[in-house]
Short mmCIF file of C-alpha atoms in Angstrom, two decimals:
data_model
loop_
_atom_site.label_atom_id
_atom_site.label_comp_id
_atom_site.label_asym_id
_atom_site.label_seq_id
_atom_site.Cartn_x
_atom_site.Cartn_y
_atom_site.Cartn_z
CA MET Z 20 48.83 60.63 -6.52
CA SER Z 21 46.58 63.45 -7.69
CA SER Z 22 48.35 66.29 -9.48
CA THR Z 23 46.69 68.67 -7.01
CA TRP Z 24 48.03 66.86 -3.94
CA SER Z 25 50.42 68.55 -1.53
CA ALA Z 26 51.27 67.96 2.10
CA ALA Z 27 48.85 70.79 2.92
CA SER Z 28 46.03 69.96 0.49
CA TRP Z 29 44.11 68.16 3.27
CA ARG Z 30 43.27 71.62 4.63
CA GLN Z 31 40.76 72.05 1.78
CA TYR Z 32 38.73 69.05 3.03
CA PRO Z 33 36.59 68.46 6.14
CA ALA Z 34 38.87 67.15 8.89
CA ALA Z 35 37.18 64.95 11.48
CA GLN Z 36 38.44 64.41 15.03
CA GLN Z 37 40.67 67.49 15.14
CA PRO Z 38 41.01 69.36 18.46
CA GLU Z 39 39.91 72.97 18.71
CA TRP Z 40 43.22 74.71 19.32
CA PRO Z 41 42.39 77.90 21.26
CA ASP Z 42 45.68 79.66 20.48
CA ALA Z 43 46.20 79.88 16.70
CA ASP Z 44 49.55 81.65 17.06
CA ALA Z 45 50.88 78.93 19.36
CA LEU Z 46 49.81 76.29 16.83
CA LYS Z 47 51.62 78.09 14.01
CA LYS Z 48 54.74 78.37 16.16
CA ALA Z 49 54.69 74.64 16.92
CA GLU Z 50 54.14 73.81 13.25
CA ALA Z 51 57.03 76.05 12.21
CA LEU Z 52 59.36 74.30 14.66
CA LEU Z 53 58.25 70.78 13.71
CA SER Z 54 58.80 71.55 10.03
CA THR Z 55 62.50 72.24 10.70
CA LEU Z 56 63.19 69.15 12.83
CA PRO Z 57 64.83 66.02 11.37
CA PRO Z 58 62.59 63.23 10.06
CA LEU Z 59 61.92 60.43 12.53
CA VAL Z 60 62.09 57.71 9.85
CA PHE Z 61 63.41 57.60 6.31
CA ALA Z 62 61.83 56.93 2.95
CA GLY Z 63 64.03 53.89 2.33
CA GLU Z 64 62.80 52.30 5.55
CA ALA Z 65 59.17 52.83 4.56
CA ARG Z 66 59.84 51.29 1.16
CA ARG Z 67 61.46 48.26 2.81
CA LEU Z 68 58.42 47.79 5.02
CA THR Z 69 56.18 47.95 1.94
CA THR Z 70 58.26 45.13 0.44
CA GLN Z 71 57.82 43.02 3.56
CA LEU Z 72 54.08 43.72 3.62
CA ALA Z 73 53.92 42.64 -0.02
CA ASP Z 74 55.05 39.21 1.20
CA VAL Z 75 52.16 39.31 3.68
CA ALA Z 76 49.68 40.27 0.95
CA GLU Z 77 50.90 37.34 -1.12
CA GLY Z 78 50.57 34.83 1.75
CA ARG Z 79 54.28 34.40 2.46
CA ALA Z 80 54.46 36.21 5.82
CA PHE Z 81 52.28 37.38 8.72
CA LEU Z 82 51.81 40.86 10.20
CA LEU Z 83 51.95 41.41 13.96
CA GLN Z 84 50.99 45.01 14.72
CA ALA Z 85 50.89 45.62 18.46
CA GLY Z 86 51.46 48.15 21.19
CA ASP Z 87 49.87 50.67 23.50
CA CYS Z 88 46.37 52.02 23.09
CA ALA Z 89 47.81 55.51 23.61
CA GLU Z 90 51.37 56.26 24.64
CA SER Z 91 51.85 58.34 27.76
CA PHE Z 92 54.22 61.20 28.49
CA ALA Z 93 54.16 60.10 32.14
CA GLU Z 94 55.26 56.49 31.50
CA PHE Z 95 58.23 57.25 29.28
CA THR Z 96 61.08 55.07 30.56
CA ALA Z 97 63.62 52.74 28.98
CA ASP Z 98 62.12 49.85 30.98
CA ASN Z 99 58.64 50.44 29.56
CA ILE Z 100 59.95 50.57 25.99
CA ARG Z 101 62.03 47.44 26.53
CA ASP Z 102 59.12 45.51 28.08
CA LYS Z 103 56.78 46.36 25.18
CA LEU Z 104 59.44 45.22 22.74
CA LYS Z 105 60.01 42.02 24.73
CA ILE Z 106 56.41 40.89 24.53
CA VAL Z 107 56.21 41.64 20.79
CA LEU Z 108 59.42 39.64 20.23
CA GLN Z 109 58.01 36.77 22.29
CA MET Z 110 54.76 36.80 20.33
CA ALA Z 111 56.68 36.85 17.04
CA VAL Z 112 58.80 33.88 18.11
CA ALA Z 113 55.69 31.91 19.09
CA LEU Z 114 54.04 32.71 15.76
CA THR Z 115 57.11 32.04 13.62
CA TYR Z 116 58.08 28.79 15.31
CA ALA Z 117 54.58 27.34 15.55
CA ALA Z 118 53.20 28.52 12.21
CA GLY Z 119 56.38 28.44 10.12
CA VAL Z 120 56.04 31.87 8.49
CA PRO Z 121 58.13 35.05 8.85
CA VAL Z 122 56.51 37.69 11.05
CA VAL Z 123 56.60 41.39 10.13
CA LYS Z 124 56.76 43.25 13.45
CA VAL Z 125 55.10 46.69 13.55
CA GLY Z 126 54.71 48.53 16.85
CA ARG Z 127 52.01 50.97 17.90
CA ILE Z 128 54.81 53.04 19.36
CA ALA Z 129 56.91 56.20 18.90
CA GLY Z 130 53.95 58.31 17.81
CA GLN Z 131 50.69 56.78 19.10
CA PHE Z 132 49.83 59.78 21.30
CA ALA Z 133 46.39 60.76 19.98
CA LYS Z 134 43.02 59.01 20.02
CA PRO Z 135 39.71 59.62 18.22
CA ARG Z 136 36.77 60.05 20.59
CA SER Z 137 33.03 59.50 20.30
CA ASN Z 138 32.20 62.90 21.81
CA PRO Z 139 34.13 66.20 21.72
CA THR Z 140 33.39 66.95 25.39
CA GLU Z 141 33.06 65.11 28.68
CA ARG Z 142 30.71 66.02 31.53
CA ILE Z 143 31.24 65.25 35.21
CA GLY Z 144 28.51 66.67 37.41
CA ASP Z 145 27.79 70.19 36.23
CA THR Z 146 31.19 70.64 34.56
CA GLU Z 147 31.70 70.04 30.85
CA LEU Z 148 35.23 70.09 29.39
CA PRO Z 149 36.98 69.00 26.17
CA VAL Z 150 37.41 65.23 26.07
CA PHE Z 151 40.89 63.75 26.63
CA ARG Z 152 42.38 63.13 23.17
CA GLY Z 153 45.78 61.76 24.13
CA HIS Z 154 48.93 63.40 25.43
CA MET Z 155 49.74 64.90 22.04
CA VAL Z 156 46.73 67.16 22.57
CA ASN Z 157 45.84 67.52 26.26
CA HIS Z 158 45.97 65.77 29.66
CA GLU Z 159 43.56 63.30 31.21
CA THR Z 160 43.15 65.29 34.46
CA PHE Z 161 39.63 66.73 34.57
CA ASP Z 162 40.24 70.46 34.88
CA THR Z 163 40.17 73.37 32.47
CA ASP Z 164 43.92 73.86 32.10
CA ALA Z 165 44.69 70.16 31.63
CA ARG Z 166 41.95 69.60 29.05
CA THR Z 167 42.76 72.69 26.97
CA PRO Z 168 44.50 71.55 23.74
CA ASP Z 169 48.12 72.77 23.84
CA PRO Z 170 50.20 72.87 20.62
CA ALA Z 171 53.42 72.58 22.64
CA ARG Z 172 52.41 68.97 23.17
CA LEU Z 173 52.95 68.31 19.45
CA VAL Z 174 56.61 69.13 19.88
CA ALA Z 175 56.83 67.07 23.08
CA ALA Z 176 55.33 64.09 21.20
CA TYR Z 177 57.99 64.46 18.49
CA GLN Z 178 60.77 64.56 21.08
CA GLN Z 179 59.51 61.47 22.90
CA SER Z 180 59.06 59.65 19.59
CA ALA Z 181 62.65 60.45 18.62
CA SER Z 182 64.00 59.13 21.92
CA THR Z 183 61.82 56.01 21.71
CA LEU Z 184 62.97 55.27 18.16
CA ASN Z 185 66.59 55.70 19.18
CA LEU Z 186 66.19 53.09 21.91
CA LEU Z 187 64.22 50.69 19.71
CA ARG Z 188 66.92 50.81 17.05
CA ALA Z 189 69.58 50.15 19.69
CA PHE Z 190 67.64 47.18 21.07
CA THR Z 191 66.78 45.57 17.72
CA LYS Z 192 70.13 46.12 16.00
CA GLY Z 193 72.50 46.09 18.97
CA GLY Z 194 72.14 42.54 20.27
CA PHE Z 195 68.99 42.58 22.42
CA ALA Z 196 66.97 40.89 19.64
CA ASP Z 197 69.60 38.15 19.10
CA LEU Z 198 67.82 34.77 19.06
CA SER Z 199 70.42 33.43 21.49
CA ARG Z 200 68.73 35.70 24.07
CA VAL Z 201 65.32 34.16 23.47
CA HIS Z 202 65.01 32.98 27.11
CA GLN Z 203 65.85 36.43 28.45
CA TRP Z 204 62.76 37.98 26.82
CA ASN Z 205 60.55 36.03 29.24
CA GLN Z 206 59.61 38.55 31.90
CA GLU Z 207 59.44 37.43 35.52
CA PHE Z 208 55.67 37.56 35.95
CA VAL Z 209 55.16 35.82 32.60
CA ALA Z 210 57.79 33.10 33.01
CA SER Z 211 55.94 31.47 35.94
CA SER Z 212 52.63 31.34 34.05
CA ALA Z 213 51.32 28.56 31.80
CA GLU Z 214 51.96 30.78 28.77
CA GLY Z 215 55.51 31.51 29.92
CA GLN Z 216 56.26 27.84 30.43
CA ARG Z 217 54.97 27.05 26.96
CA TYR Z 218 57.16 29.82 25.60
CA GLU Z 219 60.18 28.37 27.46
CA GLN Z 220 59.63 25.06 25.65
CA VAL Z 221 59.77 26.88 22.31
CA ALA Z 222 62.86 28.80 23.45
CA SER Z 223 64.60 25.55 24.41
CA GLU Z 224 63.83 24.06 21.01
CA ILE Z 225 65.27 27.16 19.34
CA ASP Z 226 68.41 26.78 21.47
CA ARG Z 227 68.78 23.19 20.31
CA ALA Z 228 68.31 24.23 16.69
CA LEU Z 229 71.00 26.91 17.04
CA ARG Z 230 73.43 24.44 18.63
CA PHE Z 231 72.73 21.99 15.80
CA MET Z 232 73.46 24.65 13.19
CA ALA Z 233 76.72 25.55 14.95
CA ALA Z 234 77.72 21.88 15.14
CA CYS Z 235 77.16 21.60 11.38
CA GLY Z 236 79.75 24.32 10.86
CA ILE Z 237 77.40 27.23 10.25
CA ASN Z 238 78.92 30.44 11.62
CA LEU Z 239 75.96 31.92 13.49
CA GLY Z 240 77.89 35.15 13.97
CA ASP Z 241 77.61 35.77 10.23
CA GLU Z 242 73.84 35.30 10.19
CA VAL Z 243 72.48 38.83 10.63
CA GLY Z 244 68.91 37.56 10.66
CA LEU Z 245 69.62 35.65 13.86
CA GLN Z 246 71.22 38.60 15.64
CA GLN Z 247 69.02 41.51 14.57
CA THR Z 248 65.43 42.10 13.62
CA ASP Z 249 63.41 44.72 11.78
CA PHE Z 250 60.95 46.48 14.06
CA TRP Z 251 58.79 49.11 12.41
CA THR Z 252 56.77 51.92 13.97
CA SER Z 253 53.20 52.98 13.28
CA HIS Z 254 50.44 55.17 14.63
CA GLU Z 255 47.07 56.53 13.64
CA ALA Z 256 47.66 59.61 11.49
CA LEU Z 257 45.02 61.56 13.37
CA ILE Z 258 46.36 65.05 14.16
CA LEU Z 259 46.97 66.29 10.64
CA PRO Z 260 49.04 69.44 11.35
CA TYR Z 261 51.63 67.19 13.02
CA GLU Z 262 51.68 64.75 10.10
CA GLU Z 263 51.96 67.55 7.55
CA CYS Z 264 54.98 69.06 9.32
CA LEU Z 265 56.84 65.73 9.22
CA THR Z 266 56.13 65.04 5.54
CA ARG Z 267 59.29 65.30 3.44
CA GLN Z 268 60.27 64.73 -0.19
CA ASP Z 269 62.59 61.81 -0.83
CA SER Z 270 65.80 63.06 -2.42
CA LEU Z 271 66.25 59.82 -4.39
CA THR Z 272 62.81 59.44 -5.97
CA GLY Z 273 61.06 62.76 -5.48
CA ASP Z 274 58.16 60.98 -3.78
CA TRP Z 275 56.64 62.31 -0.56
CA PHE Z 276 56.74 60.36 2.70
CA ASP Z 277 55.24 61.02 6.12
CA CYS Z 278 58.41 60.68 8.16
CA SER Z 279 56.63 60.51 11.54
CA ALA Z 280 56.41 56.68 11.29
CA HIS Z 281 57.08 53.83 8.90
CA MET Z 282 53.38 52.96 8.61
CA LEU Z 283 50.31 55.14 9.22
CA TRP Z 284 46.70 54.15 9.53
CA ILE Z 285 43.33 55.84 9.13
CA GLY Z 286 40.71 55.13 11.77
CA ASP Z 287 37.17 53.92 11.20
CA ARG Z 288 35.93 57.37 12.28
CA THR Z 289 38.08 59.29 9.77
CA ARG Z 290 37.94 57.21 6.55
CA GLN Z 291 35.45 59.47 4.75
CA HIS Z 292 36.11 59.48 0.99
CA ASP Z 293 35.85 63.26 0.87
CA GLY Z 294 37.70 63.76 4.16
CA ALA Z 295 41.04 65.27 4.99
CA HIS Z 296 42.66 62.05 6.27
CA ILE Z 297 42.10 60.12 3.04
CA GLU Z 298 43.30 63.12 1.04
CA PHE Z 299 46.49 63.44 3.07
CA LEU Z 300 47.49 59.77 3.12
CA SER Z 301 46.64 59.27 -0.56
CA GLY Z 302 49.73 61.27 -1.42
CA VAL Z 303 52.45 59.83 0.83
CA GLY Z 304 54.54 56.79 -0.09
CA ASN Z 305 54.33 54.99 3.27
CA PRO Z 306 52.41 51.76 3.64
CA ILE Z 307 48.91 52.69 4.83
CA GLY Z 308 46.33 50.92 6.98
CA VAL Z 309 42.60 51.59 7.15
CA LYS Z 310 40.38 50.45 10.02
CA ILE Z 311 37.17 48.88 8.72
CA GLY Z 312 34.11 48.71 10.99
CA PRO Z 313 30.56 47.31 10.66
CA SER Z 314 29.34 50.39 8.77
CA SER Z 315 31.64 49.59 5.84
CA THR Z 316 30.08 48.53 2.55
CA PRO Z 317 31.75 46.73 -0.37
CA ALA Z 318 31.42 49.91 -2.43
CA ASP Z 319 33.10 51.94 0.34
CA ILE Z 320 36.05 49.60 0.53
CA SER Z 321 36.51 49.33 -3.24
CA ALA Z 322 36.53 53.12 -3.49
CA LEU Z 323 39.05 53.42 -0.64
CA CYS Z 324 41.34 50.90 -2.33
CA ASP Z 325 41.10 52.82 -5.62
CA ARG Z 326 41.90 56.10 -3.87
CA LEU Z 327 44.73 54.93 -1.63
CA ASN Z 328 46.35 52.38 -3.95
CA PRO Z 329 45.36 53.19 -7.54
CA ASP Z 330 48.46 51.46 -8.91
CA HIS Z 331 47.69 48.18 -7.08
CA VAL Z 332 51.10 48.09 -5.35
CA PRO Z 333 51.39 44.96 -3.13
CA GLY Z 334 52.07 45.92 0.49
CA ARG Z 335 50.89 49.50 0.09
CA LEU Z 336 47.46 48.98 1.71
CA THR Z 337 46.40 47.02 4.79
CA LEU Z 338 42.70 46.64 5.60
CA ILE Z 339 42.27 46.21 9.36
CA THR Z 340 38.85 44.80 10.18
CA ARG Z 341 37.22 45.56 13.55
CA PHE Z 342 33.68 44.22 13.62
CA GLY Z 343 33.23 42.67 17.05
CA ALA Z 344 32.71 39.03 18.04
CA GLY Z 345 29.70 37.55 16.27
CA GLN Z 346 29.70 40.07 13.42
CA VAL Z 347 32.63 38.95 11.26
CA GLU Z 348 30.61 36.44 9.21
CA ASP Z 349 27.98 39.10 8.53
CA HIS Z 350 30.38 41.68 7.07
CA LEU Z 351 33.74 40.27 5.99
CA PRO Z 352 32.83 37.88 3.13
CA ALA Z 353 31.26 40.60 0.98
CA LEU Z 354 34.24 42.90 1.53
CA ILE Z 355 36.68 40.16 0.54
CA ASP Z 356 34.66 39.49 -2.62
CA ALA Z 357 34.65 43.19 -3.57
CA VAL Z 358 38.40 43.59 -3.08
CA GLN Z 359 39.17 40.41 -5.00
CA GLU Z 360 36.91 41.41 -7.89
CA ALA Z 361 38.73 44.74 -8.13
CA GLY Z 362 42.11 42.98 -8.08
CA HIS Z 363 43.55 44.89 -5.14
CA PRO Z 364 46.55 43.14 -3.46
CA VAL Z 365 45.72 44.12 0.12
CA VAL Z 366 46.93 42.80 3.45
CA TRP Z 367 43.95 41.59 5.49
CA ALA Z 368 44.48 42.08 9.23
CA CYS Z 369 42.14 41.73 12.20
CA ASP Z 370 41.80 44.19 15.07
CA PRO Z 371 39.86 42.08 17.59
CA MET Z 372 40.01 44.75 20.28
CA HIS Z 373 37.94 47.79 19.33
CA GLY Z 374 34.71 46.03 18.42
CA ASN Z 375 34.66 44.23 21.77
CA THR Z 376 34.95 47.10 24.25
CA PHE Z 377 32.25 47.55 26.90
CA THR Z 378 31.85 49.21 30.30
CA SER Z 379 31.93 46.91 33.31
CA GLU Z 380 29.47 47.16 36.19
CA GLY Z 381 32.17 49.02 38.10
CA GLY Z 382 32.36 51.68 35.37
CA ARG Z 383 35.67 50.67 33.74
CA LYS Z 384 36.08 50.09 30.01
CA THR Z 385 37.19 46.53 29.43
CA ARG Z 386 37.27 43.66 26.94
CA ARG Z 387 36.80 39.90 27.32
CA PHE Z 388 39.67 37.73 26.16
CA ASP Z 389 37.15 35.17 24.88
CA ASP Z 390 35.49 37.82 22.68
CA ILE Z 391 38.88 38.84 21.28
CA LEU Z 392 39.67 35.20 20.52
CA SER Z 393 36.22 34.62 19.02
CA GLU Z 394 36.63 37.48 16.55
CA LEU Z 395 40.04 36.20 15.51
CA ARG Z 396 38.73 32.67 15.06
CA SER Z 397 35.94 33.95 12.80
CA PHE Z 398 38.42 36.08 10.83
CA PHE Z 399 40.55 33.03 10.07
CA THR Z 400 37.52 30.88 9.27
CA VAL Z 401 36.08 33.37 6.75
CA HIS Z 402 39.42 33.74 5.00
CA ARG Z 403 39.90 30.00 4.85
CA GLU Z 404 36.49 29.60 3.25
CA ALA Z 405 37.23 32.43 0.79
CA GLY Z 406 40.64 31.03 -0.11
CA THR Z 407 42.37 34.25 0.97
CA TRP Z 408 45.25 34.82 3.38
CA PRO Z 409 44.41 36.04 6.91
CA GLY Z 410 47.46 38.24 6.94
CA GLY Z 411 47.77 39.71 10.40
CA VAL Z 412 46.56 40.82 13.80
CA HIS Z 413 46.41 44.31 15.29
CA VAL Z 414 46.23 44.35 19.09
CA GLU Z 415 46.55 46.76 21.99
CA LEU Z 416 48.86 45.42 24.67
CA THR Z 417 51.43 46.32 27.28
CA GLY Z 418 54.43 44.54 28.75
CA ASP Z 419 53.18 45.44 32.23
CA ASP Z 420 51.24 43.19 34.61
CA VAL Z 421 47.99 45.14 34.23
CA THR Z 422 44.42 44.04 34.93
CA GLU Z 423 42.43 45.73 32.15
CA CYS Z 424 40.97 42.90 30.02
CA LEU Z 425 38.87 40.10 31.48
CA GLY Z 426 39.76 36.42 31.16
CA GLY Z 427 42.80 34.72 29.72
CA ALA Z 428 44.45 31.50 30.85
CA GLU Z 429 45.10 32.98 34.30
CA GLU Z 430 41.71 34.56 34.48
CA ILE Z 431 41.11 38.19 35.40
CA PHE Z 432 37.66 38.73 36.88
CA GLU Z 433 35.67 41.94 37.05
CA GLY Z 434 36.61 42.41 40.69
CA ASP Z 435 40.30 42.36 39.66
CA LEU Z 436 40.06 45.27 37.22
CA SER Z 437 40.79 47.95 39.80
CA ALA Z 438 43.98 46.22 41.00
CA ARG Z 439 46.29 47.43 38.21
CA TYR Z 440 44.17 49.41 35.74
CA THR Z 441 46.59 52.03 34.39
CA THR Z 442 45.60 52.78 30.79
CA THR Z 443 44.90 56.41 29.89
CA CYS Z 444 42.27 55.37 27.33
CA ASP Z 445 41.34 51.83 26.23
CA PRO Z 446 42.00 48.50 28.02
CA ARG Z 447 45.05 46.50 26.94
CA LEU Z 448 46.08 42.87 27.09
CA ASN Z 449 48.82 42.21 29.63
CA ALA Z 450 51.93 40.24 28.72
CA ARG Z 451 50.50 36.85 29.77
CA GLN Z 452 47.30 37.41 27.78
CA SER Z 453 49.32 38.64 24.79
CA LEU Z 454 51.50 35.53 24.73
CA ASP Z 455 48.45 33.31 25.15
CA LEU Z 456 46.89 35.09 22.16
CA ALA Z 457 50.00 34.54 20.05
CA PHE Z 458 49.92 30.78 20.63
CA ARG Z 459 46.19 30.68 19.80
CA VAL Z 460 46.75 32.64 16.58
CA ALA Z 461 49.61 30.28 15.67
CA GLU Z 462 47.15 27.39 16.00
CA PHE Z 463 44.70 29.17 13.67
CA LEU Z 464 47.53 29.70 11.17
CA ARG Z 465 48.55 26.04 11.25
CA ALA Z 466 44.97 25.03 10.56
#
């Protein structure tokens, strides 16, 4: 960490993708309140996640980072949180059982309320308004009041994150994540599908393995790893006043941690070397991710690694590639070579979603499942040829039966998109598509 770093030092740098808050006094009031509220996560938790990600960096585990494109204030229910957790647990079981490696589970949840946008405004007819930036900032309704950035939403995002974390901790430590409940994670509309039936076969084999262990005299009640699971939270550290207010100094080590989530990432639009986001996250002790798009160069990535992880700490830095199907072979090999030459122990993960978004003929943003799968296949192939570990996947999904991405085993066609298209921003995989993806990734891992 630079000797000049502080939680507020980012304010001396150009900050991309920040909303124009019209009421400066209201923003200061929200910041003052957030600074007094309890941390959402703790430094010890972030350090433990770094240790688990170190196993990923060293090829001994696999990262599954998954969740909503952008969380919604309107869809905040216990059922929604439970269903997102269910599908991530199902995917992790499929990956662990089929590929034989531990899975580090990180959710895009309890803080993923803001999104970077290509344009600061949106025009419909003769009316031009600020673009929707996520519920932490404004509302998707196209009118002046709804689109005006409101600092009170920062506090509302904190409150919803706190409630979400409380429920996630109860689910993952209170019995819901017990492997003996593996069948119960199969949601009704997934269980009847081909993916759900394949999952049930895995669940039945796990049941038999547990019965065998019990018959051998192993007390399963004493095996905490079978009854509980670690589930970590993450979001894009986009709205910097919010992140600053939740940055606290660890009383044990004196290090600074952004206590809004266990892991934070920097987007492809905000990874400027001289930018505020790199400055801010260079000084916190959390594990950090960086999205890497087609404009990245080997020199860029080497410099980012030097800035964000100068001490070469395994698990500290995850590079999340997002090139698009057909572009991985053109960009990834040179980046791998540069990172290896510099000796940086990074986690390599693939975001196969963002480089494959397009607008359908009906005007809806969507993604093709086959494109998502193609990018993942190329990611694994390049790493296999380079002799490096393809450490993880980063996907946008929901536990709901939505129709937002095309294709999958039970194919969604363009005419189906309008049936259950509910995202507030980008299209997500539904639970069937997500489980299908997990089995495909497990096959890539086995290879």
